[in-house]
PDB file of C-alpha atoms in Angstrom:
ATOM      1  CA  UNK A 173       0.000   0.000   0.000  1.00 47.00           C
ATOM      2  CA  UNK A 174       2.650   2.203   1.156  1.00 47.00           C
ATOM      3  CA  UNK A 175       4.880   1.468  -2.223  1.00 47.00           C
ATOM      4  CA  UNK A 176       1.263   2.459  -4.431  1.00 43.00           C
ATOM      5  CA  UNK A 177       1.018   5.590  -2.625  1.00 45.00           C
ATOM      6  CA  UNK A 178       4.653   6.943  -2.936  1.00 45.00           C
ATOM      7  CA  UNK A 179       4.007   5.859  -7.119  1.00 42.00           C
ATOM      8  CA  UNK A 180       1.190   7.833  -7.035  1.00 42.00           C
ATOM      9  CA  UNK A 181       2.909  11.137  -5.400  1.00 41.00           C
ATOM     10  CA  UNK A 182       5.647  10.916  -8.185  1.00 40.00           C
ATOM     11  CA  UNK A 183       2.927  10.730 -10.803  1.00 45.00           C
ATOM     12  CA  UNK A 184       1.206  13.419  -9.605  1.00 42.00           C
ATOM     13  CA  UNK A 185       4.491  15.598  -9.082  1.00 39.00           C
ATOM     14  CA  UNK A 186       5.792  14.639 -12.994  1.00 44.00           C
ATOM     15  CA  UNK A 187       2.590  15.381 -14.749  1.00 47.00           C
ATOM     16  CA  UNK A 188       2.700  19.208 -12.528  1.00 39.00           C
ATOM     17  CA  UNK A 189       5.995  19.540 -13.920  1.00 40.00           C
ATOM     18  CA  UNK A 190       4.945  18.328 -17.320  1.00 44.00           C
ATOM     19  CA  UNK A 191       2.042  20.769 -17.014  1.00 40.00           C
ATOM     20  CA  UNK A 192       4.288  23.812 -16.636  1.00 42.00           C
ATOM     21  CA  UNK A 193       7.275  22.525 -18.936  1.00 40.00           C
ATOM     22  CA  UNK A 194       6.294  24.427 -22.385  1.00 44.00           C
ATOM     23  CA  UNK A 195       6.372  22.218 -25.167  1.00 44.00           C
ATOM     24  CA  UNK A 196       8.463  24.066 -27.224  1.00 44.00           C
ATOM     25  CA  UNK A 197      11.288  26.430 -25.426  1.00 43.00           C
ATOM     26  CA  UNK A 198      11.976  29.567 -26.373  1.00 50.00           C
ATOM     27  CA  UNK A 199      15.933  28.992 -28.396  1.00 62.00           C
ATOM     28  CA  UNK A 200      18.075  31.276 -26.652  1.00 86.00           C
ATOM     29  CA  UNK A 201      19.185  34.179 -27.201  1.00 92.00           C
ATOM     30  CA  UNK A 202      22.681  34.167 -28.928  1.00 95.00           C
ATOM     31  CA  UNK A 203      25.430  36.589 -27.461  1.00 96.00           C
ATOM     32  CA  UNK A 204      27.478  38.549 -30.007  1.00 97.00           C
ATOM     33  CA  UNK A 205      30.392  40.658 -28.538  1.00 96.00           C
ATOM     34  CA  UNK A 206      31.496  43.391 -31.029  1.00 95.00           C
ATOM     35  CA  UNK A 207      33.842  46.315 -30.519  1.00 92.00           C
ATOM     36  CA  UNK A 208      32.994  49.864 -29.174  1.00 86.00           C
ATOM     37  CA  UNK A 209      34.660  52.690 -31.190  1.00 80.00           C
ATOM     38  CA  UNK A 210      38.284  53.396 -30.794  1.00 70.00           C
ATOM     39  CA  UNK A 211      37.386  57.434 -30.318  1.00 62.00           C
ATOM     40  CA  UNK A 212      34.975  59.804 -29.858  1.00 57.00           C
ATOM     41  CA  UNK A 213      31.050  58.826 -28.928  1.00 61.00           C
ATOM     42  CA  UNK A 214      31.626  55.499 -27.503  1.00 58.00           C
ATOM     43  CA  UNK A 215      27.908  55.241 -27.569  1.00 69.00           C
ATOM     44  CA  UNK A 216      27.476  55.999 -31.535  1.00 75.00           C
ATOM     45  CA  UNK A 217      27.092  52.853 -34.076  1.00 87.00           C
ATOM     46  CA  UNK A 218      29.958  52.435 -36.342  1.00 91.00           C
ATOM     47  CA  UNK A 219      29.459  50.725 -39.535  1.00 94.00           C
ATOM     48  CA  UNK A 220      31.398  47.602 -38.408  1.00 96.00           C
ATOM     49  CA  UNK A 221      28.248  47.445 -35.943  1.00 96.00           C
ATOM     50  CA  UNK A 222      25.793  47.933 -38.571  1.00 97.00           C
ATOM     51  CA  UNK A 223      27.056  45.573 -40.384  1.00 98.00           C
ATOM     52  CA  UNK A 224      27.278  42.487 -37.883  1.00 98.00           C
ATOM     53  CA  UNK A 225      23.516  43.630 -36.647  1.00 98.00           C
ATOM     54  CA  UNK A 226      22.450  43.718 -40.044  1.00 98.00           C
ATOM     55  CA  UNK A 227      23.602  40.032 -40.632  1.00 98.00           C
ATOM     56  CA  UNK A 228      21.799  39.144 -37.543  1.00 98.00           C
ATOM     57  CA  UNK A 229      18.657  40.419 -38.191  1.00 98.00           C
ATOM     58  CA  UNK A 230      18.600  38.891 -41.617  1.00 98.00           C
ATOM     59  CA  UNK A 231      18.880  35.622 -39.876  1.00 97.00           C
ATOM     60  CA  UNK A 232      16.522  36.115 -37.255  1.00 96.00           C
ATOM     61  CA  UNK A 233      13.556  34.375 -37.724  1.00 94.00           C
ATOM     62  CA  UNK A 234      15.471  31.501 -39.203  1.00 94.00           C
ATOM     63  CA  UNK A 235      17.904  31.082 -36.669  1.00 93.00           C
ATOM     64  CA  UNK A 236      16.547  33.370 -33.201  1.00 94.00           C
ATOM     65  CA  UNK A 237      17.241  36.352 -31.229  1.00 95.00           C
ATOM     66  CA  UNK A 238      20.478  37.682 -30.415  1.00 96.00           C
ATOM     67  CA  UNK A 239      21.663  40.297 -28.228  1.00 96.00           C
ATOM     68  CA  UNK A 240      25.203  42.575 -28.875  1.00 96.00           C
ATOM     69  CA  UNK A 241      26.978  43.585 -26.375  1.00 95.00           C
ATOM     70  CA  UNK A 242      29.962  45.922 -26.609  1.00 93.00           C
ATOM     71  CA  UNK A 243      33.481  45.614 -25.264  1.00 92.00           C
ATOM     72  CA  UNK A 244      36.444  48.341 -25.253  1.00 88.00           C
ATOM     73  CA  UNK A 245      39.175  46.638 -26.551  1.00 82.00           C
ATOM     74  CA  UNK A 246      42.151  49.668 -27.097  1.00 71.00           C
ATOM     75  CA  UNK A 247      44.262  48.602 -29.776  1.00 80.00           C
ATOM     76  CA  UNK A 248      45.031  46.235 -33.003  1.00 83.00           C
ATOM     77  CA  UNK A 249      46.983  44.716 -31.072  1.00 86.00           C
ATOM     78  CA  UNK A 250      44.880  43.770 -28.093  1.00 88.00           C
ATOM     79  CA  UNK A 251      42.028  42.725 -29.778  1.00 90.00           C
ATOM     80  CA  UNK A 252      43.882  40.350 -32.043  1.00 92.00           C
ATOM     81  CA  UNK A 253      45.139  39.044 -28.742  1.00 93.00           C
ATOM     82  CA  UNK A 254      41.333  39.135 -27.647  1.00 94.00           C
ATOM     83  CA  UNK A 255      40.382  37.201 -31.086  1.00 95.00           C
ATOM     84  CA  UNK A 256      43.289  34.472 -30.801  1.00 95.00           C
ATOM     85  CA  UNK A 257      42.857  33.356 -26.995  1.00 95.00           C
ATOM     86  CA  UNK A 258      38.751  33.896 -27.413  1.00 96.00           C
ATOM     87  CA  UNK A 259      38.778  36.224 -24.154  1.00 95.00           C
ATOM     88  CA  UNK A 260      35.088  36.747 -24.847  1.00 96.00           C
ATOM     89  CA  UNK A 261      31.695  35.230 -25.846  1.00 95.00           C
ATOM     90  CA  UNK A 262      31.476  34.803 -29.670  1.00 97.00           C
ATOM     91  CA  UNK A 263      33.810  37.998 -30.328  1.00 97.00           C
ATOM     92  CA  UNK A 264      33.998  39.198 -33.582  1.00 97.00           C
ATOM     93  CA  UNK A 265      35.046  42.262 -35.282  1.00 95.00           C
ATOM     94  CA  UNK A 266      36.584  43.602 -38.555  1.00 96.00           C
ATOM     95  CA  UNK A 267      40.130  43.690 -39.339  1.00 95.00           C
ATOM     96  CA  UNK A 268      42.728  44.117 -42.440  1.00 95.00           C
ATOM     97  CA  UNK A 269      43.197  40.894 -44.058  1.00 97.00           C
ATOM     98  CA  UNK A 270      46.712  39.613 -43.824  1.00 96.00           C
ATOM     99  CA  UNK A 271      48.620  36.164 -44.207  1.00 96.00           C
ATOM    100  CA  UNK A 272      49.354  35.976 -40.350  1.00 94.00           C
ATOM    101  CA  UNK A 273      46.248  36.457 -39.010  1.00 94.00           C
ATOM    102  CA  UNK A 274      45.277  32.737 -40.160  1.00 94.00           C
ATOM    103  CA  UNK A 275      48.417  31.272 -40.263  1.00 93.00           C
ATOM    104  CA  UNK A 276      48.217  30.155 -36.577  1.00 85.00           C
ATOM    105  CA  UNK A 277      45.103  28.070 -36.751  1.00 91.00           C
ATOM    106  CA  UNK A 278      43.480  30.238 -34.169  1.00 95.00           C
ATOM    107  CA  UNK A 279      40.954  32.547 -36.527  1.00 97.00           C
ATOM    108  CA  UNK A 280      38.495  32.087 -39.514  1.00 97.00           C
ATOM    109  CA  UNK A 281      36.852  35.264 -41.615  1.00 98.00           C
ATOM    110  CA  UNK A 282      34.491  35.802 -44.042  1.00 98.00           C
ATOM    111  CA  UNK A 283      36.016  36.919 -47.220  1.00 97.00           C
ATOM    112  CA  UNK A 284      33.718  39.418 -48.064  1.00 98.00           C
ATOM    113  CA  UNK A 285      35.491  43.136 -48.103  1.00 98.00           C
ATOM    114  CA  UNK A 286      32.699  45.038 -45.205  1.00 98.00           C
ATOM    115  CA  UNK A 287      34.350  48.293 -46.776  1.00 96.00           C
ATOM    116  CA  UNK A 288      33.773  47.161 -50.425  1.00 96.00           C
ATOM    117  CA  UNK A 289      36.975  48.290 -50.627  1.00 94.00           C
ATOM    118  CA  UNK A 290      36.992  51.833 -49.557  1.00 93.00           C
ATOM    119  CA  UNK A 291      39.723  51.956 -47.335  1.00 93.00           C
ATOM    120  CA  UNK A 292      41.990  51.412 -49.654  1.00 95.00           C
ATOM    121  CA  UNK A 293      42.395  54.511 -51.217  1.00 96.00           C
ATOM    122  CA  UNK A 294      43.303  57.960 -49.214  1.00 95.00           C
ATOM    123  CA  UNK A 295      43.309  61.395 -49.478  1.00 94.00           C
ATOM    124  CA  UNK A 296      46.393  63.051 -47.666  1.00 93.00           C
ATOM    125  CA  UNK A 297      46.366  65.430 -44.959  1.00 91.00           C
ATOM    126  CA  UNK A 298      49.726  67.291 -44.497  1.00 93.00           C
ATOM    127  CA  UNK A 299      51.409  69.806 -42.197  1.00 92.00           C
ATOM    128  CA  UNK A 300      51.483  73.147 -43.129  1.00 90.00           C
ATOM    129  CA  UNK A 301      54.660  73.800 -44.380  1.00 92.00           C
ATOM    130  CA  UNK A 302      54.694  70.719 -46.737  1.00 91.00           C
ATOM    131  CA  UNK A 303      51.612  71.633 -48.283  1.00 87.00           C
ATOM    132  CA  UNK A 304      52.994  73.100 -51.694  1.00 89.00           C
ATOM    133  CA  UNK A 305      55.458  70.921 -51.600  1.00 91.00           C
ATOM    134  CA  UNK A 306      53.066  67.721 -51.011  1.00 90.00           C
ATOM    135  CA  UNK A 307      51.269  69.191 -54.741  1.00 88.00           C
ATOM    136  CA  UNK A 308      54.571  68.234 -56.646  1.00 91.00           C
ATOM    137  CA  UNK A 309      55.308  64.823 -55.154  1.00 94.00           C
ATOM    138  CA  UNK A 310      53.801  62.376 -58.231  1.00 92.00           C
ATOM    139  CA  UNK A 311      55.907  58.925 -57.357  1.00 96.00           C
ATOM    140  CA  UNK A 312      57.127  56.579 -54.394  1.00 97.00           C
ATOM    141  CA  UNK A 313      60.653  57.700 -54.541  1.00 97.00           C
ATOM    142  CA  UNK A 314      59.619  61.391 -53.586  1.00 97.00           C
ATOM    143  CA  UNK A 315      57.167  60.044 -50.974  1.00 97.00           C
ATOM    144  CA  UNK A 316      59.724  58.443 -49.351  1.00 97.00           C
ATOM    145  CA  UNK A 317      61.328  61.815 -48.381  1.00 96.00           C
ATOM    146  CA  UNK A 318      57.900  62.442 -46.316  1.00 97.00           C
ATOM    147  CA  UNK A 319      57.044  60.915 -42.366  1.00 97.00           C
ATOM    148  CA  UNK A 320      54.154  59.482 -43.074  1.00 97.00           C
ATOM    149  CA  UNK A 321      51.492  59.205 -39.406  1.00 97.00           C
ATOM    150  CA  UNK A 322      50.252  55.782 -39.438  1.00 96.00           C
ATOM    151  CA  UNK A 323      47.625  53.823 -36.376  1.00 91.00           C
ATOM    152  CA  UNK A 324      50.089  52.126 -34.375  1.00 88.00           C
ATOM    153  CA  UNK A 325      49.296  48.013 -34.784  1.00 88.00           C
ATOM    154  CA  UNK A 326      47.558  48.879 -38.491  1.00 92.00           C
ATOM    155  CA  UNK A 327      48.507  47.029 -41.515  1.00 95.00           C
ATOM    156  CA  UNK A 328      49.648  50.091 -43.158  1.00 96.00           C
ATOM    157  CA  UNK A 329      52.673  50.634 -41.346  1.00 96.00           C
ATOM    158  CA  UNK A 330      54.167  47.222 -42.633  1.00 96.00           C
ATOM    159  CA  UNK A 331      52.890  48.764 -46.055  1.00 98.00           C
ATOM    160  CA  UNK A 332      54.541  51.486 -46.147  1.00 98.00           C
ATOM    161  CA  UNK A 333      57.532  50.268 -44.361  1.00 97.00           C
ATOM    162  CA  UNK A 334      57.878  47.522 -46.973  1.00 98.00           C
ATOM    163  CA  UNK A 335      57.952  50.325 -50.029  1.00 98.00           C
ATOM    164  CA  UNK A 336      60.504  52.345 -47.925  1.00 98.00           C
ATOM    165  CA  UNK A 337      58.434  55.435 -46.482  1.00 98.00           C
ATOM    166  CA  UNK A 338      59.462  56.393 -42.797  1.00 98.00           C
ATOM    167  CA  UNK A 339      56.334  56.221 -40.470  1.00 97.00           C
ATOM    168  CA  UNK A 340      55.387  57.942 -36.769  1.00 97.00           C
ATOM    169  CA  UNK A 341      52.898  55.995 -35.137  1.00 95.00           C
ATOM    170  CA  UNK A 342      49.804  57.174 -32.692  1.00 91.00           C
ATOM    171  CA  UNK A 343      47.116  55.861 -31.111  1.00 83.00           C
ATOM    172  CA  UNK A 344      43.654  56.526 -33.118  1.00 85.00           C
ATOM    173  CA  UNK A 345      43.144  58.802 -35.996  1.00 87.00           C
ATOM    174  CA  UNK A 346      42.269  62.271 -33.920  1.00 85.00           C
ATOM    175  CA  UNK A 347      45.728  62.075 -32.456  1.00 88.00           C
ATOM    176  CA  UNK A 348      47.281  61.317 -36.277  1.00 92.00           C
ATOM    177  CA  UNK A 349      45.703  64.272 -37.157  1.00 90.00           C
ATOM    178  CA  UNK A 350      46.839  66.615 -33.956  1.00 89.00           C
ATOM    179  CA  UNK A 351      50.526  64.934 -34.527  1.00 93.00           C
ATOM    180  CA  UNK A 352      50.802  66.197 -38.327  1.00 92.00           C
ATOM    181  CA  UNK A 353      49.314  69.898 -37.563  1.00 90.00           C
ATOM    182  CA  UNK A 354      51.957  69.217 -34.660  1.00 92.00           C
ATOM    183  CA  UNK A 355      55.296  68.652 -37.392  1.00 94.00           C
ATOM    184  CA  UNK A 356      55.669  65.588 -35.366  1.00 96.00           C
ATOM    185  CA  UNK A 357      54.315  63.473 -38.747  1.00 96.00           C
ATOM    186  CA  UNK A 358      54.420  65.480 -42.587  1.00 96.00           C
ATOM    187  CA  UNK A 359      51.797  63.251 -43.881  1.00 95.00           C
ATOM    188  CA  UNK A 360      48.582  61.085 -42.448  1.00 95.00           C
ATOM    189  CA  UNK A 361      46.306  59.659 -45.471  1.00 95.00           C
ATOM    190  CA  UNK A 362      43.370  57.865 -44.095  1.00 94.00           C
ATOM    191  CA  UNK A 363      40.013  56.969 -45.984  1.00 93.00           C
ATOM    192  CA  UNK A 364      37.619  59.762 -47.216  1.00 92.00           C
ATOM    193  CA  UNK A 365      35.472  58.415 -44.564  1.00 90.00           C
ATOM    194  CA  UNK A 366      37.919  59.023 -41.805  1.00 88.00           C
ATOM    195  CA  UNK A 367      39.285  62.097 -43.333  1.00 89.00           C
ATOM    196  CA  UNK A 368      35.927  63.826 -43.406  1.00 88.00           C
ATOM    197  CA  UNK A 369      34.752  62.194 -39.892  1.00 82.00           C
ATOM    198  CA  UNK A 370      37.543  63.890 -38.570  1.00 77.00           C
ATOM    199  CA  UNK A 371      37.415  67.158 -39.803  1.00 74.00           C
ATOM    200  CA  UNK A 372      33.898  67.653 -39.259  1.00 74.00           C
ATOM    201  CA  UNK A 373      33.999  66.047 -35.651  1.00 70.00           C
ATOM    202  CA  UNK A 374      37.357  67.657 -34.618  1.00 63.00           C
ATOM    203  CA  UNK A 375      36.455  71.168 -36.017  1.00 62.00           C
ATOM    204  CA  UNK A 376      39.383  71.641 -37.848  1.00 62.00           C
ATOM    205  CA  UNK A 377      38.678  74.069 -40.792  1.00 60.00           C
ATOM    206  CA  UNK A 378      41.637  73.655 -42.984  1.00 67.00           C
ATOM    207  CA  UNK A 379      40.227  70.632 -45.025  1.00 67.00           C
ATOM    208  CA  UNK A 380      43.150  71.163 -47.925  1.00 77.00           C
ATOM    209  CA  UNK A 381      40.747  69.658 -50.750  1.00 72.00           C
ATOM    210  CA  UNK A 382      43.134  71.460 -53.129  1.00 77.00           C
ATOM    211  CA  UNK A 383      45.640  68.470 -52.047  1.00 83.00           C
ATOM    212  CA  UNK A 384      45.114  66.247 -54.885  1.00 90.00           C
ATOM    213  CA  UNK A 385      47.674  63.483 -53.545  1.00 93.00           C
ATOM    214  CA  UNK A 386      46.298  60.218 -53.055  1.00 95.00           C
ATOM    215  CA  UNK A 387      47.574  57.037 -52.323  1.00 97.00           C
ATOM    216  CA  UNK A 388      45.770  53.260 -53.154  1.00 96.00           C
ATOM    217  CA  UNK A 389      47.229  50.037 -51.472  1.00 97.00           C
ATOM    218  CA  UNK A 390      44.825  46.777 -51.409  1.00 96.00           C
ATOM    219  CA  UNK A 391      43.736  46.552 -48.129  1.00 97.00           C
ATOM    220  CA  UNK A 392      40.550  44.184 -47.837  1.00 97.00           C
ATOM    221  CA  UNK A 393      38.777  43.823 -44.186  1.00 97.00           C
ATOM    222  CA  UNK A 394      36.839  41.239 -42.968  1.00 98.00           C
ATOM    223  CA  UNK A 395      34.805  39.821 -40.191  1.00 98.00           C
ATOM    224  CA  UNK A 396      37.021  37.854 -37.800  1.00 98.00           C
ATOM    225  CA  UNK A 397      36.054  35.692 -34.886  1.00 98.00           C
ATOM    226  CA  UNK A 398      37.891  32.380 -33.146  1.00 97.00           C
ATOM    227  CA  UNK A 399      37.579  29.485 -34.649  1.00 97.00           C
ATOM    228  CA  UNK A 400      35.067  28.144 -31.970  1.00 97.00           C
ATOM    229  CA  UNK A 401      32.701  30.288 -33.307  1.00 97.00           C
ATOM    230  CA  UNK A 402      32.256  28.616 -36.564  1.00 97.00           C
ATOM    231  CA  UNK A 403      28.442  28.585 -36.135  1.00 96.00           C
ATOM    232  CA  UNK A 404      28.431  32.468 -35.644  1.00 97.00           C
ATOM    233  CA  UNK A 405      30.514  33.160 -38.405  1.00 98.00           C
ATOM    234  CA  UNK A 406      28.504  30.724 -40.953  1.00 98.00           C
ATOM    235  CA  UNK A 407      25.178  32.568 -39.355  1.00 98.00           C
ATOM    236  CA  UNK A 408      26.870  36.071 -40.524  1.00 98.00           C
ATOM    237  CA  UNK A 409      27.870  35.215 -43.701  1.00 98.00           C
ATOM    238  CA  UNK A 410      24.188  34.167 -44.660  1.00 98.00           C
ATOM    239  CA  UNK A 411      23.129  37.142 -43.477  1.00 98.00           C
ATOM    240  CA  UNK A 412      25.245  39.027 -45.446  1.00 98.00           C
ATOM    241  CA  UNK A 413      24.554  37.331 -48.526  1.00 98.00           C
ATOM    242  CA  UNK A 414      20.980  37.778 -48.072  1.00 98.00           C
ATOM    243  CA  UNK A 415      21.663  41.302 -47.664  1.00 98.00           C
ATOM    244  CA  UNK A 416      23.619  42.125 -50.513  1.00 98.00           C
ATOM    245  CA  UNK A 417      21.368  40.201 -52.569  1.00 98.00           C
ATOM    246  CA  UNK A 418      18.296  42.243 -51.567  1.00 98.00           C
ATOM    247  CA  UNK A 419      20.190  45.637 -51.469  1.00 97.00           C
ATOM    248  CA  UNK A 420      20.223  46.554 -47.998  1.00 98.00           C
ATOM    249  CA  UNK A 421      23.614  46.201 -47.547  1.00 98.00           C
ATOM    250  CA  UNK A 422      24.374  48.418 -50.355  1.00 96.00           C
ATOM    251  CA  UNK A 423      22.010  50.599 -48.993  1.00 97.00           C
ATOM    252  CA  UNK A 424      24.072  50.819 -45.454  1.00 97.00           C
ATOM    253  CA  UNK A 425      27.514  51.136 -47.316  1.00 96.00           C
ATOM    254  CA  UNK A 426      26.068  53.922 -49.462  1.00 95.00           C
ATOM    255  CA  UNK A 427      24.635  55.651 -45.977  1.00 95.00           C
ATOM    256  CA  UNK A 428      28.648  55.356 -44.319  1.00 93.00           C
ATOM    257  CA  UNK A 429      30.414  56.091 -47.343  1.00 93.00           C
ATOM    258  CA  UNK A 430      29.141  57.454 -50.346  1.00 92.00           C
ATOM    259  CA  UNK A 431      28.865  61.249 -49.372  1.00 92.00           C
ATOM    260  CA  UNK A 432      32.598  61.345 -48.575  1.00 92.00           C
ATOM    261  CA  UNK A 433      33.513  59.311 -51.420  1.00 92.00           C
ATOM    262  CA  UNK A 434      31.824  62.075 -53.787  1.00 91.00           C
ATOM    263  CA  UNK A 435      33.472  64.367 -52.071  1.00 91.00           C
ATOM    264  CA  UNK A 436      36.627  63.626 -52.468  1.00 92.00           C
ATOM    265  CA  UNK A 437      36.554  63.336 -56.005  1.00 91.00           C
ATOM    266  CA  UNK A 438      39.036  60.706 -56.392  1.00 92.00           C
ATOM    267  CA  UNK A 439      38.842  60.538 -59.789  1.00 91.00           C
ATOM    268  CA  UNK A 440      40.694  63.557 -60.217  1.00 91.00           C
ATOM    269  CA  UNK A 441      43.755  62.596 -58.164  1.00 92.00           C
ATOM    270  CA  UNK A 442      46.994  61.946 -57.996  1.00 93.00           C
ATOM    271  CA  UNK A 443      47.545  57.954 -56.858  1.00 94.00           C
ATOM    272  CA  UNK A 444      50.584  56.862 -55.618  1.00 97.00           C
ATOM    273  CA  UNK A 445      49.789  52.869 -56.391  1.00 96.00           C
ATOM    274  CA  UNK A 446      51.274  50.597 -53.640  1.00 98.00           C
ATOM    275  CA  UNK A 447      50.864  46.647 -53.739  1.00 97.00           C
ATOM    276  CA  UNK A 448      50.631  45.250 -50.660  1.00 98.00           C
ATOM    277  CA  UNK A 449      53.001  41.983 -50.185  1.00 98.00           C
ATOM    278  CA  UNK A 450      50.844  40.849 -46.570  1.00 97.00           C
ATOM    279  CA  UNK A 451      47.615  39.156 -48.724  1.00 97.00           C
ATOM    280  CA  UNK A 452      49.548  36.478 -50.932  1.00 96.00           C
ATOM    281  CA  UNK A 453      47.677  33.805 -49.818  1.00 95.00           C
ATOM    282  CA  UNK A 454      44.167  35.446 -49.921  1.00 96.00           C
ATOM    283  CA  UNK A 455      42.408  34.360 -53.368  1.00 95.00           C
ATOM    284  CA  UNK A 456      40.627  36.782 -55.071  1.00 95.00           C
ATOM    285  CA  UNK A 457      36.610  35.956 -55.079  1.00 95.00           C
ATOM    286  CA  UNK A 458      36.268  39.120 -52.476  1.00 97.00           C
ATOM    287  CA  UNK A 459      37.591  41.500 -55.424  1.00 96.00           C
ATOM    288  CA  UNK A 460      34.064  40.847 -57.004  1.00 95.00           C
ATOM    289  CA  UNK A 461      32.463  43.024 -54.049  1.00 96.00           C
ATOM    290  CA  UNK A 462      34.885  45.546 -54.495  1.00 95.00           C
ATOM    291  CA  UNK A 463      33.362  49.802 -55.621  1.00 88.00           C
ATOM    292  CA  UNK A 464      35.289  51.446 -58.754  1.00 82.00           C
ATOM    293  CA  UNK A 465      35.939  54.930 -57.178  1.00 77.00           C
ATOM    294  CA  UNK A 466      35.853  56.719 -60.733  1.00 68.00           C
ATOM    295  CA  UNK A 467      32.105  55.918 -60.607  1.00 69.00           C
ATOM    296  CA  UNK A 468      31.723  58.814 -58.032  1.00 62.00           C
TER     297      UNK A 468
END
């Protein structure tokens, strides 16, 4: 009697817990870490952020919610480090392609160029007393007379170094700017899209759109994460597809980039052509994506 009774209890107590059980549980919510901005409004959405929530919401209702959350991470350098040793959850952020970044095992990308491209041309920024003579330079060999302000950890410094140009290295782009109005650099040549952030963040009037040197070096970027986070990465690469293919991701590049790109009318430059020797291993199916800046 007393052996029925206790079998009846743990009926009772596994069809209440049945009863509240749903029959279907919510998925959860997937946790995407991306990077804050290295300067300025930490709390504005840069287009590396766009672009990663973009994929996500593409995938949504396929896949299920996610949720990004933001972490400071203060140089090249240290978020490599943060990618490599997968310091947080499913961390993943843009970078400059090179051969070294996936010759230790430790990351996977997406070889689709989040820029389409557009960081690899620049406009030049100089100090003041170089500016005339900036007008006349028209090859490598007279660039290499110039200090040229590069990001310290960025890609571009083994660029340059490689063709010979002497670089100064700072920490983010509103110092690079401050250090060549300083004499400490002659030159700094970021994007369009950094150039004219800059200036119209910083305030500084002298915009020296009557520069017309320019300099072009491939440098394709791409969405990086460890290689743990396969599943992630294959999750933002559908999205990405499925936005290109629709035309809002166009749409977003065009919102980030294509003012600035206008207005630096780089079709009527000067280009100092650069190859870069750090992407000999990277096959060229990305080139596809890539803009044709005499189109604006």
């Amino acid at each position: 009697m007393h052996q029925f009774m206790w079998i009846l209890v743990l009926a009772i107590i596994a069809g209440v817990a049945n009863a509240q059980a749903p029959a279907n549980p919510a998925p959860q919510t997937l946790v995407v870490t991306h990077k804050l901005p290295d300067f300025g409004d930490l709390k504005r959405k840069t287009f590396e952020q766009q672009v990663i929530q973009l994929a996500l919401e593409k995938t949504q209702k396929k896949v299920g919610a996610f949720e990004m959350v933001p972490v400071n991470v203060i140089s090249r350098t240290h978020a490599i480090a943060a990618l490599s040793q997968n310091l947080y959850q499913n961390f993943v952020m843009v970078l400059s392609y090179e051969d070294a970044l996936v010759e230790s095992g430790n990351l996977i990308y997406i070889p689709f160029p989040v820029e389409l491209g557009a960081l690899s041309y620049r406009i030049c920024y100089a100090n003041k007393k170089f500016t005339t003579q900036v007008q006349q330079i028209e090859n490598l060999s007279q660039l290499r007379h110039y200090k040229m302000g590069v990001g310290a950890g960025w890609l571009d410094a083994k660029i340059l170094q490689h063709h010979g140009v002497p670089i100064v290295e700072g920490s983010n782009i509103t110092g690079l700017f401050r250090m060549t109005q300083a004499g400490r650099a002659d030159l700094f040549c970021p994007s369009p899209t950094e150039y004219f952030h800059e200036l119209k963040t910083a305030k500084i009037s002298d915009l020296q759109l009557e520069n017309k040197l320019a300099l072009y070096y491939p440098l394709p970027k791409f969405l990086f994460s460890h290689k743990s986070n396969q599943v992630l990465m294959d999750r933002l690469k559908e999205g990405i597809e499925i936005a290109y293919k629709d035309g809002s991701y166009q749409h977003l590049w065009r919102a980030a980039h294509e003012e600035d790109l206008k207005r630096a009318k780089l079709d009527e430059r000067h280009f100092i052509n650069m190859d870069n020797p750090f992407i000999t291993t990277l096959k060229d199916d990305y080139k596809q994506y890539l803009f044709n800046p005499l189109t604006y």
